[in-house]
Coordinates of C-alpha atoms and ligand atoms in Angstrom, one line a residue:
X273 CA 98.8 124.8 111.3
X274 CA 101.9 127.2 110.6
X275 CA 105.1 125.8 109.7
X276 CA 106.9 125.4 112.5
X277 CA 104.0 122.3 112.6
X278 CA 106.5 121.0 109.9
X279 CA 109.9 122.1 111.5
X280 CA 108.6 120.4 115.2
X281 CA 108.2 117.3 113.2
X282 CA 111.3 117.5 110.9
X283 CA 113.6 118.4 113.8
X284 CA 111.7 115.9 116.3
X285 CA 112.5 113.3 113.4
X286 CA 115.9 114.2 112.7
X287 CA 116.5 113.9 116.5
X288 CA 114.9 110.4 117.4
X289 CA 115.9 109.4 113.7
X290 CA 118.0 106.2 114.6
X291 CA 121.2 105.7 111.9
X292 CA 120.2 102.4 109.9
X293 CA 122.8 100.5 110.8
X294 CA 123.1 101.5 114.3
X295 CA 125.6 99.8 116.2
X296 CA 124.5 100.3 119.5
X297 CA 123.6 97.1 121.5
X298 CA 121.4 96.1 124.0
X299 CA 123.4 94.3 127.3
X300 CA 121.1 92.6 129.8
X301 CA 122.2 91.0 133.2
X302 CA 120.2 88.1 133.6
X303 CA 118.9 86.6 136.9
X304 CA 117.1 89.5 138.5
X305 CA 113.3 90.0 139.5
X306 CA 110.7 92.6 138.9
X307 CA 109.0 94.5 140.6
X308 CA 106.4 97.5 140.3
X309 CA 104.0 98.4 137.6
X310 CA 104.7 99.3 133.9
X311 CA 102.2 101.7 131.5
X312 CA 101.7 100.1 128.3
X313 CA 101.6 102.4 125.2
X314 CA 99.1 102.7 122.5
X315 CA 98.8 99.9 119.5
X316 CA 101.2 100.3 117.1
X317 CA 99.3 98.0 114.6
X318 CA 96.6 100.5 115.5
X319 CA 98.6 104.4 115.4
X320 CA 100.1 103.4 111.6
X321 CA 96.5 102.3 110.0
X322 CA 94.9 105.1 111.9
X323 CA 97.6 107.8 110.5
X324 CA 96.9 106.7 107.0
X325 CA 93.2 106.5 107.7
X326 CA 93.2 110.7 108.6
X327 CA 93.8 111.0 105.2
X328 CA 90.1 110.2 104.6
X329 CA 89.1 112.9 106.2
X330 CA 89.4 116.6 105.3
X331 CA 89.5 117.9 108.7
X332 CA 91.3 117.8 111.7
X333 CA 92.2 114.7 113.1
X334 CA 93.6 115.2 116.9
X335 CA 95.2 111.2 118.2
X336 CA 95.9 109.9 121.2
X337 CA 98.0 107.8 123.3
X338 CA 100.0 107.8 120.3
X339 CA 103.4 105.3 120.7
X340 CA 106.8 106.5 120.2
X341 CA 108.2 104.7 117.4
X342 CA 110.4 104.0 114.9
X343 CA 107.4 102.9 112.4
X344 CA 105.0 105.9 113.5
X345 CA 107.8 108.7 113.1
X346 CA 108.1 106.8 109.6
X347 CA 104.8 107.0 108.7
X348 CA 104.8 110.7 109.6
X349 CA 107.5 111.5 107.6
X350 CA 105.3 109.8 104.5
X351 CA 102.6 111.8 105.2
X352 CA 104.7 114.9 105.5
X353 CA 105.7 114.1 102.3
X354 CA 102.5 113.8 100.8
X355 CA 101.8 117.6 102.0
X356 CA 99.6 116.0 104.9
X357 CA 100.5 118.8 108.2
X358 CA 101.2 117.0 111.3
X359 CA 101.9 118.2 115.1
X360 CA 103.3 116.2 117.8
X361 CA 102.9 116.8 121.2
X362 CA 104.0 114.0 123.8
X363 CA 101.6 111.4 122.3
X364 CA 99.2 113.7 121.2
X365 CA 99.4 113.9 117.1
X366 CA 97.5 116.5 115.3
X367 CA 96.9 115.5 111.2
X368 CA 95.7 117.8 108.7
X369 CA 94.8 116.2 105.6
X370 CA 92.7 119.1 103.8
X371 CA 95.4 119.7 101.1
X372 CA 98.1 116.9 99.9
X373 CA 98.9 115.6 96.7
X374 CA 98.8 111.9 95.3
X375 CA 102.8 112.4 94.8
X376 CA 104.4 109.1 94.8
X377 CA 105.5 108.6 98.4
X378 CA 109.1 108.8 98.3
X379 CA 110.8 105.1 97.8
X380 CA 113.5 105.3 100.5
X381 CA 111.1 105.7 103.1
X382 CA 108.1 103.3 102.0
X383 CA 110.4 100.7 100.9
X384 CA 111.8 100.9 105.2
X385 CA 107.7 100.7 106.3
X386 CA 105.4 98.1 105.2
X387 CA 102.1 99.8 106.7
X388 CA 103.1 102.6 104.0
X389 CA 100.7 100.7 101.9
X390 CA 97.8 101.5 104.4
X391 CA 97.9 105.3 102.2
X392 CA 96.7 103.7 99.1
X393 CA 92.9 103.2 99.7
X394 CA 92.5 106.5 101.7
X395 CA 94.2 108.2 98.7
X396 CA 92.2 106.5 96.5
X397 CA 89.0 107.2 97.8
X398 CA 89.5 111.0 98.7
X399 CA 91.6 112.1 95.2
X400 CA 90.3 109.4 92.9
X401 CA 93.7 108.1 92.3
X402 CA 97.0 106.9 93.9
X403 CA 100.9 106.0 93.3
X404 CA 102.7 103.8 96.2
X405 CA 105.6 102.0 95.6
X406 CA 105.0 98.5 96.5
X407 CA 106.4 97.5 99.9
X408 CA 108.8 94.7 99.6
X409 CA 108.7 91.4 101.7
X410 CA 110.1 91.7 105.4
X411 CA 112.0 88.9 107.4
X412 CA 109.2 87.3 108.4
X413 CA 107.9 86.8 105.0
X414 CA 106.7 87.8 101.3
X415 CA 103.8 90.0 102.5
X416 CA 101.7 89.8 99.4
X417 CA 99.3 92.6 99.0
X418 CA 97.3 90.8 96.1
X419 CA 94.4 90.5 99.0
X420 CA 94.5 94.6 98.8
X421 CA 94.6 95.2 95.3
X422 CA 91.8 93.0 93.9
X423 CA 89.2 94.2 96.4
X424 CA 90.2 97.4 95.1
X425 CA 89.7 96.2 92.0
X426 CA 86.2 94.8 93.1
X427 CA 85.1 98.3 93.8
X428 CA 85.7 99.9 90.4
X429 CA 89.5 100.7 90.4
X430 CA 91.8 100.0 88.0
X431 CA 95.3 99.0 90.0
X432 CA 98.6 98.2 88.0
X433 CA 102.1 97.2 89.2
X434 CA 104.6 98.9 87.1
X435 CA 108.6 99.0 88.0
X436 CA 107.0 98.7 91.7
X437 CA 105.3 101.0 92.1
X438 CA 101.2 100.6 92.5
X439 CA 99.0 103.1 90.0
X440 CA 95.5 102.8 90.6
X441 CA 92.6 104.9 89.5
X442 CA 88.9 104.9 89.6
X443 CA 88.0 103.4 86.2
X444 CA 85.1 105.1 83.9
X445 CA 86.1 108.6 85.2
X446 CA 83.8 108.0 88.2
X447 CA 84.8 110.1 91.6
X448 CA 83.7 107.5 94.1
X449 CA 84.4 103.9 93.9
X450 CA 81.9 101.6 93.9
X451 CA 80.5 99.8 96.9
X452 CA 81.0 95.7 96.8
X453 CA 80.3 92.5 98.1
X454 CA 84.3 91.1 98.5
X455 CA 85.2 87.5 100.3
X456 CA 89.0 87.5 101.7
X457 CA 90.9 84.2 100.7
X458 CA 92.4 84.5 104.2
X459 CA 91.3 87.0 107.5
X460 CA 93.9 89.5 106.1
X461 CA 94.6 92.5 108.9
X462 CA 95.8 94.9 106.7
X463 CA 93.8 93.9 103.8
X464 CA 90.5 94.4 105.5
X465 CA 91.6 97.7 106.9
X466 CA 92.5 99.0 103.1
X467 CA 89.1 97.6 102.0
X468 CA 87.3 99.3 105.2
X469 CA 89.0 102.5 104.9
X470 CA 88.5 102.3 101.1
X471 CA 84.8 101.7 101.5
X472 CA 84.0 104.4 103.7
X473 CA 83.5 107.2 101.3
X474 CA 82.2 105.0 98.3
X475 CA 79.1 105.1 96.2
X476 CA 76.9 102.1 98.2
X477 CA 77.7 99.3 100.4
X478 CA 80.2 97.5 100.8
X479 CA 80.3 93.8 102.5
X480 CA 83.8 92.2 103.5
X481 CA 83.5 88.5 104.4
X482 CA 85.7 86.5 106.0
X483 CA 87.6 89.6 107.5
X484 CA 89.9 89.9 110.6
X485 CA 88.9 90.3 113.2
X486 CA 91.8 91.6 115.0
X487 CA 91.3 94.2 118.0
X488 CA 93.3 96.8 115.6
X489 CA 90.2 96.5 113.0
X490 CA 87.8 97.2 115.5
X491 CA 90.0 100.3 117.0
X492 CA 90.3 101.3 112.9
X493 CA 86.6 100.7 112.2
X494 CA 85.9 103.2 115.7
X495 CA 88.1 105.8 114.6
X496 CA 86.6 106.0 111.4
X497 CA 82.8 106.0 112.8
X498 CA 84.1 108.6 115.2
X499 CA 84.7 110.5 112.1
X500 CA 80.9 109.9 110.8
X501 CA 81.7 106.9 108.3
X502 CA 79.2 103.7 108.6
X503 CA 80.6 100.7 109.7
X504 CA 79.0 97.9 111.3
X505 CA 80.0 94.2 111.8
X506 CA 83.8 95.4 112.5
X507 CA 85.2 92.9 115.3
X508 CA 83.3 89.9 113.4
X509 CA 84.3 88.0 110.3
X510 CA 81.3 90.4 108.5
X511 CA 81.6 93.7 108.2
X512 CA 79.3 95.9 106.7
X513 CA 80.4 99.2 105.5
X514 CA 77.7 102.1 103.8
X515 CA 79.7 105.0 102.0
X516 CA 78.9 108.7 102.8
X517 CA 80.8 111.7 100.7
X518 CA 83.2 112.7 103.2
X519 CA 84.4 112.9 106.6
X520 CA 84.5 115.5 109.6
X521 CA 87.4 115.8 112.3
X522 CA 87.9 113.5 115.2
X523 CA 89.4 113.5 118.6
X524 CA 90.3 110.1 119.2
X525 CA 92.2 107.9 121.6
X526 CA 94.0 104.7 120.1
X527 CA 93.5 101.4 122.0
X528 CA 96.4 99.7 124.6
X529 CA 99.3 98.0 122.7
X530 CA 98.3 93.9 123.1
X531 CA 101.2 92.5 122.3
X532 CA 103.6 95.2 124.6
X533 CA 101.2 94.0 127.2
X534 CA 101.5 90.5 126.2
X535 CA 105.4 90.4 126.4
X536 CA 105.4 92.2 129.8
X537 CA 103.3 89.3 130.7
X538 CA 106.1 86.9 130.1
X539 CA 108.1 89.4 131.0
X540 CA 106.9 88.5 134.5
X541 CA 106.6 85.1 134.4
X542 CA 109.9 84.5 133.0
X543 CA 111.8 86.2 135.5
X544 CA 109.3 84.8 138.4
X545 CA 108.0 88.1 138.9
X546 CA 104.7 89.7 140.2
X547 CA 104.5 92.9 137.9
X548 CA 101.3 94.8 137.3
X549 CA 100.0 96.3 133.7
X550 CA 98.1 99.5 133.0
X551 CA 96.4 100.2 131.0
X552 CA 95.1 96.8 129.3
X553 CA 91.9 95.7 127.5
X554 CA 91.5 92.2 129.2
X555 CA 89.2 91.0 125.9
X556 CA 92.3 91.7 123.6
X557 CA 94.5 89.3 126.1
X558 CA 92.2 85.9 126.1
X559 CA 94.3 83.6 124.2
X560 CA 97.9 84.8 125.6
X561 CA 96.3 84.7 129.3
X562 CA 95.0 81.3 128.7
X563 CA 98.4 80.1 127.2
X564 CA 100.0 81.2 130.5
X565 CA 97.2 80.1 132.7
X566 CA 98.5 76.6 130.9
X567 CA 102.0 77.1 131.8
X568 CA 100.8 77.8 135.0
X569 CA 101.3 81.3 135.7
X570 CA 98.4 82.9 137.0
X571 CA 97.2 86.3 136.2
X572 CA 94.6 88.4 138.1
X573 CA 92.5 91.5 136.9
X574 CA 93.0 94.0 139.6
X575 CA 91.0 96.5 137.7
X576 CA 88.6 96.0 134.8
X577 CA 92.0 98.0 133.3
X578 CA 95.0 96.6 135.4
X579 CA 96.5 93.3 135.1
X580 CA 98.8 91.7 137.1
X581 CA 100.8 88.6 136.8
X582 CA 101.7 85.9 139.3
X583 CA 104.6 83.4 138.4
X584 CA 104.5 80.3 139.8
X585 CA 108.7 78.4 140.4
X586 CA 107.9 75.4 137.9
X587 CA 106.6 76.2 134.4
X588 CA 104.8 73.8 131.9
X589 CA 105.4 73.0 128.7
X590 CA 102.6 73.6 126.5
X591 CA 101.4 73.7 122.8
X592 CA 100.9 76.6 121.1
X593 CA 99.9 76.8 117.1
X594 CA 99.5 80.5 115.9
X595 CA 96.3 81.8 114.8
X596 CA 93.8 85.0 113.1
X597 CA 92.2 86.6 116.3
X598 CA 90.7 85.5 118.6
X599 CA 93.1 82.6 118.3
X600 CA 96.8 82.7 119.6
X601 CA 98.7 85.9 118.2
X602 CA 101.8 85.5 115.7
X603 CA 103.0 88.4 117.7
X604 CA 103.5 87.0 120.8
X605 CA 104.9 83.8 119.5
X606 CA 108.9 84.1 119.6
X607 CA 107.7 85.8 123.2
X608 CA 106.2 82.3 124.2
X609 CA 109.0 80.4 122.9
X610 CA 111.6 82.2 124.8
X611 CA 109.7 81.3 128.0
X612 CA 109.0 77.7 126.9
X613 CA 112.5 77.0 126.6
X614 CA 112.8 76.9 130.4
X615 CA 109.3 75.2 131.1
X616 CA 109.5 71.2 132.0
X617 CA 108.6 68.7 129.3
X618 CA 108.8 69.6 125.9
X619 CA 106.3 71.9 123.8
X620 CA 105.3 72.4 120.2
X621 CA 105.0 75.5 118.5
X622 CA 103.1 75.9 115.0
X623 CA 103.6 79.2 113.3
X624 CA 100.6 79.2 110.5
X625 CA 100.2 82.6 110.0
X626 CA 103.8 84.1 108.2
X627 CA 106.3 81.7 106.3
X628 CA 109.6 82.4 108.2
X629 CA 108.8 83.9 111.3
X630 CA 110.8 81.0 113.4
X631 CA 114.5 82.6 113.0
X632 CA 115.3 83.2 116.9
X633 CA 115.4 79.9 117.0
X634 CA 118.5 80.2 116.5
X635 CA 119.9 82.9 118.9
X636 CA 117.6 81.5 121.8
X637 CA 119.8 78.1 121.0
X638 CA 123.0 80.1 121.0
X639 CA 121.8 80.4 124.5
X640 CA 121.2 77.2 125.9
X641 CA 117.7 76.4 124.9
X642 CA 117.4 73.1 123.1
X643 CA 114.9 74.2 120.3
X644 CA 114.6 71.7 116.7
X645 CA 112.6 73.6 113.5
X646 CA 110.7 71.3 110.9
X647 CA 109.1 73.6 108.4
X648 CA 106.8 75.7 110.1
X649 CA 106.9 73.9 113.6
X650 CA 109.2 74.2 116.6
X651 CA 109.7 71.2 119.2
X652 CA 111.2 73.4 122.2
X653 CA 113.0 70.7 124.6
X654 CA 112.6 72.5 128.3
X655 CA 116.4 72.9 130.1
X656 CA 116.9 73.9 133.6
X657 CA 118.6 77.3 132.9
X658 CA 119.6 79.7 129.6
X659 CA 123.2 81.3 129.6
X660 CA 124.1 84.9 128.7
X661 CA 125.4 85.5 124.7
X662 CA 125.9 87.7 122.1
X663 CA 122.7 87.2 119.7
X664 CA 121.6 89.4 117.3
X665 CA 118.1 89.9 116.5
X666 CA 116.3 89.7 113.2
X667 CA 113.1 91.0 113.3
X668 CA 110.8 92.7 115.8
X669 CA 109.3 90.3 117.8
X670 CA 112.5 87.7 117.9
X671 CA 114.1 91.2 119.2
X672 CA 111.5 91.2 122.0
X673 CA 112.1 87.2 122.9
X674 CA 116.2 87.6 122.6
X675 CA 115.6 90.4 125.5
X676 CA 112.7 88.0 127.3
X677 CA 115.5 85.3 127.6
X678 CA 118.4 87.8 128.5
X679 CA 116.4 88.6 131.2
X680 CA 116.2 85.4 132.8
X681 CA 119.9 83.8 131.7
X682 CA 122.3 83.3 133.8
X683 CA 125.2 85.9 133.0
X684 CA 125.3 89.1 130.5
X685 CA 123.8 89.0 127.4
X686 CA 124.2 91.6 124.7
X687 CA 121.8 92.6 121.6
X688 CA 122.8 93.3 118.3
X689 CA 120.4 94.5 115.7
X690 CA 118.2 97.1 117.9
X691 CA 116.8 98.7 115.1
X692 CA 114.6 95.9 115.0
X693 CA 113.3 96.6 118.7
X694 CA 112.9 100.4 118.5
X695 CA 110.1 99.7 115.6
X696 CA 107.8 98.6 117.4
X697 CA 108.5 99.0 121.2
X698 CA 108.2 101.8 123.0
X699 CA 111.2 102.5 125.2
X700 CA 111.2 98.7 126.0
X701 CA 114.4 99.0 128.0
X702 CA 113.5 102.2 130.1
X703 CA 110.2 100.6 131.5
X704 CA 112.3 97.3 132.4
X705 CA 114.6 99.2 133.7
X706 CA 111.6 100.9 135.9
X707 CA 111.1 97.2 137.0
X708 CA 114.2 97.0 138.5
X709 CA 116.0 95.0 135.6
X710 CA 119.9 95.6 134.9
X711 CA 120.6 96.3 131.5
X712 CA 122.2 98.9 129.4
X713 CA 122.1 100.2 125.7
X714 CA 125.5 100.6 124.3
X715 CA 127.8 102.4 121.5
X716 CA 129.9 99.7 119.7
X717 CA 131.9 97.6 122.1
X718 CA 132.3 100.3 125.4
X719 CA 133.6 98.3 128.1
X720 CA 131.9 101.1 130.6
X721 CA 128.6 99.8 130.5
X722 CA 129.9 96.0 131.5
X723 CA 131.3 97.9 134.4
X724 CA 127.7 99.0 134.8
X725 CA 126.5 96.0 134.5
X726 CA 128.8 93.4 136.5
X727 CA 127.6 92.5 139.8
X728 CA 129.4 94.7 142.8
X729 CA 132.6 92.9 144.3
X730 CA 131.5 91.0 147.3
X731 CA 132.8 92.2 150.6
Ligands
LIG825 C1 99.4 92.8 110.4 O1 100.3 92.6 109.3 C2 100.4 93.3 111.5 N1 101.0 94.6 111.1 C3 101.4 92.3 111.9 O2 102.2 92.7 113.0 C4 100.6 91.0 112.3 O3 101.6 90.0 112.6 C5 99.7 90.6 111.2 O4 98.8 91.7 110.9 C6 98.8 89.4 111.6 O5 98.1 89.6 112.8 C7 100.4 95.7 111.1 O6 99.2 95.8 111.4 C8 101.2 96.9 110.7 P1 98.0 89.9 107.3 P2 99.6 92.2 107.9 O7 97.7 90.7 106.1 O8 98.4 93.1 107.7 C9 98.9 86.8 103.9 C10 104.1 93.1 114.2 O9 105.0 92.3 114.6 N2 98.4 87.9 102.9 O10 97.0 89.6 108.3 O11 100.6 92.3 106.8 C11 100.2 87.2 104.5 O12 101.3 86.8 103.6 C12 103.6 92.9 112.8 O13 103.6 94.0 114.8 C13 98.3 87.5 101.6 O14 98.5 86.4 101.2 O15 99.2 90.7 108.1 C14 100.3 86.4 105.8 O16 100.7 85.1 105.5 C15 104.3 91.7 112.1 N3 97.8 88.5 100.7 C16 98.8 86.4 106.2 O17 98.0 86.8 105.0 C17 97.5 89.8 101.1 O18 97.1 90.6 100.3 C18 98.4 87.3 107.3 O19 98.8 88.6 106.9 C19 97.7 90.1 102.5 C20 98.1 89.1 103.4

């Protein structure tokens, strides 16, 4: 692809590129219902893997139903930098990976994106060697990678942490790694997706046990077949993976974002609403639809693709202990909470999955709920009603609950921290907005938007 391939995606980054510490805030008049039907983007646990997975091929990649985000204009921008060509068109993302170099990826934008690591067993199996500096922790947690590195290890390369950075190359001056039988300590997403990806063009076969089994694996797993590699078992906690010497282009589409479609869901039933969902992959939905189905909102396929939900006036409290898929989804746990802070009775919420993933806590206290944290648990008190406040949000799912409960509070609520949200939602607040709910993103502290948002004088 020419140049201005480059130039469409530097200037299309330079115009969505958000400043850091952007002071814009999110202001949400609570109280009003929805209506309508909302599209749900692609995965965005899905578009990052699957952008660091065309580097294993040497061809064309074409994907689609590509999100806008934060994190996937990121990961571009890595890739750019590694001499990878890129095209985007609406969600349509053309990747050429025939020519880039094993240049470290530049610090300032891995050390901002996590799934930056996802680059390291792609570049390691197509050029033999690689040099990534080390993501660091997030807010949620420490986000080890030692999962990653020794199954790389397993497979015949040596990997070293040095001022962190990762170097790894294939030990014994041997092209291919090696294929191997590796059990995970725990049903790591991301470190079965470097193993799988890694695995696909080595020497023999390679069996991961105790793997994820997330929706996201599976959706990798098909891109990668779709490219010719042979993978079998992905979806299960067995995946069986025979290497092959390279890979041809793909056209592929990426799956339906669960956890958008997830906190539309309680988007609905938090705000007593009947709102419909398209597209959605009912099988990726079972435990959050199950959890509401508890709570006693009911939700109805009205197409094998189209899900609608159905509030009911007086929620349950319910118990909810995060979980690897199929179980309940860390993801859509501050989500839950927010909604649980207005069901009757009082619920328990167990977050086993990441270490510090409980801090809206709280900001959903700062407005009203009655919510007490004990290590890893939360006992979340049901109260009649939550009142508008200023909160700020500190990481991308407690950004998605602080909006969740704005919606249903009584009075204005206004969102600090946005950068969180535009990570890893997709123009969240135009498609509520779609549904008929009154809120506003704005600069600093503009009094026009309150203006905007205050109800009209009576009479
Ligand atoms: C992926 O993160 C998702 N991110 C997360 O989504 C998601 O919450 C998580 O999987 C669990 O479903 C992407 O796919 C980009 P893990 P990942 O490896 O791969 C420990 C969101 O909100 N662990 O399954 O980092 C780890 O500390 C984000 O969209 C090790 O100990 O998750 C954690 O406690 C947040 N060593 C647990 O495993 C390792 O080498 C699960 O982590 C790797 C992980």
């Amino acid at each position: 692809m020419e140049d201005r391939a480059i130039t469409s995606t530097l200037s299309l980054s330079s115009q969505s590129a958000l400043p850091e510490e952007d002071k814009s805030m999110l202001q949400i008049l609570g109280g009003h219902s929805l209506s309508g039907e909302v599209s749900i983007s692609g995965a965005k646990n899905s578009a990052l893997v699957i952008m660091a997975g065309a580097l294993l091929c040497s061809g064309d990649c074409r994907l689609r139903n590509v999100p806008s985000l934060i994190d996937v204009r990121r990961m571009g921008e890595i890739l750019s930098a590694l001499g990878v060509k890129l095209e985007r068109q609406g969600n349509v993302l053309d990747i050429n990976a025939s020519q880039f170099e094993v240049t470290k990826a530049p610090y300032e934008l891995v050390s901002q994106l996590r799934a930056s690591f996802f680059i390291v067993g792609p570049m390691l199996a197509r050029l033999g060697v690689a040099r990534v500096p080390l993501p660091g922790g997030c807010a949620i947690g420490a986000r080890p990678v030692d999962l990653h590195v020794r199954g790389l290890q397993a497979m015949g390369a040596d990997v070293q942490i040095e001022h962190g950075t990762v170097h790894a190359h294939i030990k014994g001056g041997k092209k291919r790694l090696q294929g191997a039988r590796i059990y995970l300590d725990c049903p790591s997403v991301g470190a079965t997706e470097t193993l799988m990806m890694a695995a696909t063009l080595a020497e023999g076969e390679t069996i991961l046990e105790n793997a994820a089994q997330e929706p996201e694996v599976t959706d990798l797993a098909n891109f990668c077949r779709s490219m010719g590699a042979n993978i079998q078992g992905a979806g299960t906690n067995t995946i069986v993976i025979s290497g092959v010497p390279q890979l041809h282009s793909t056209d592929y589409p990426i799956i339906p974002d669960r956890i958008e479609a997830g906190t539309f869901l309680v988007a609905g039933a938090i705000t007593r609403s009947e709102i419909s969902l398209f597209p959605i992959v009912p099988d990726h939905l079972t435990a959050v639809v199950a959890k509401l189905k508890e709570i006693g909102v009911k939700v109805v396929l009205e197409a094998p693709d189209r899900m609608r939900v159905i509030p009911t006036q007086q929620h349950r409290a319910t118990d909810i202990e995060t979980m690897p898929f199929p179980g309940f989804p860390t993801d859509m746990q501050a989500q839950f909470m927010a909604l649980l802070t207005l069901s009757d009775g009082n619920s328990i919420i167990t977050e086993t999955v990441f270490e510090n993933r409980l801090r809206h806590v709280a900001e959903l206290n700062r407005m009203g709920a009655d919510i007490r944290v004990k290590g890893n648990i939360a006992i979340v008190r049901g109260v009649p009603l939550l009142s508008g406040a200023p909160v700020v949000a500190t990481d991308l799912r407690a950004s998605a609950a602080l909006v969740l409960a704005g919606l249903a509070a009584n009075g204005t609520t206004t969102i600090q921290g946005l950068h969180h949200l535009d990570r890893g939602y997709d123009n969240l607040e135009g498609k509520l907005k779609g549904l008929g709910a009154k809120l506003e993103r704005i600069k600093g502290d503009s009094t026009e938007a309150i203006a905007l948002l205050s109800p009209a004088p009576v009479g």
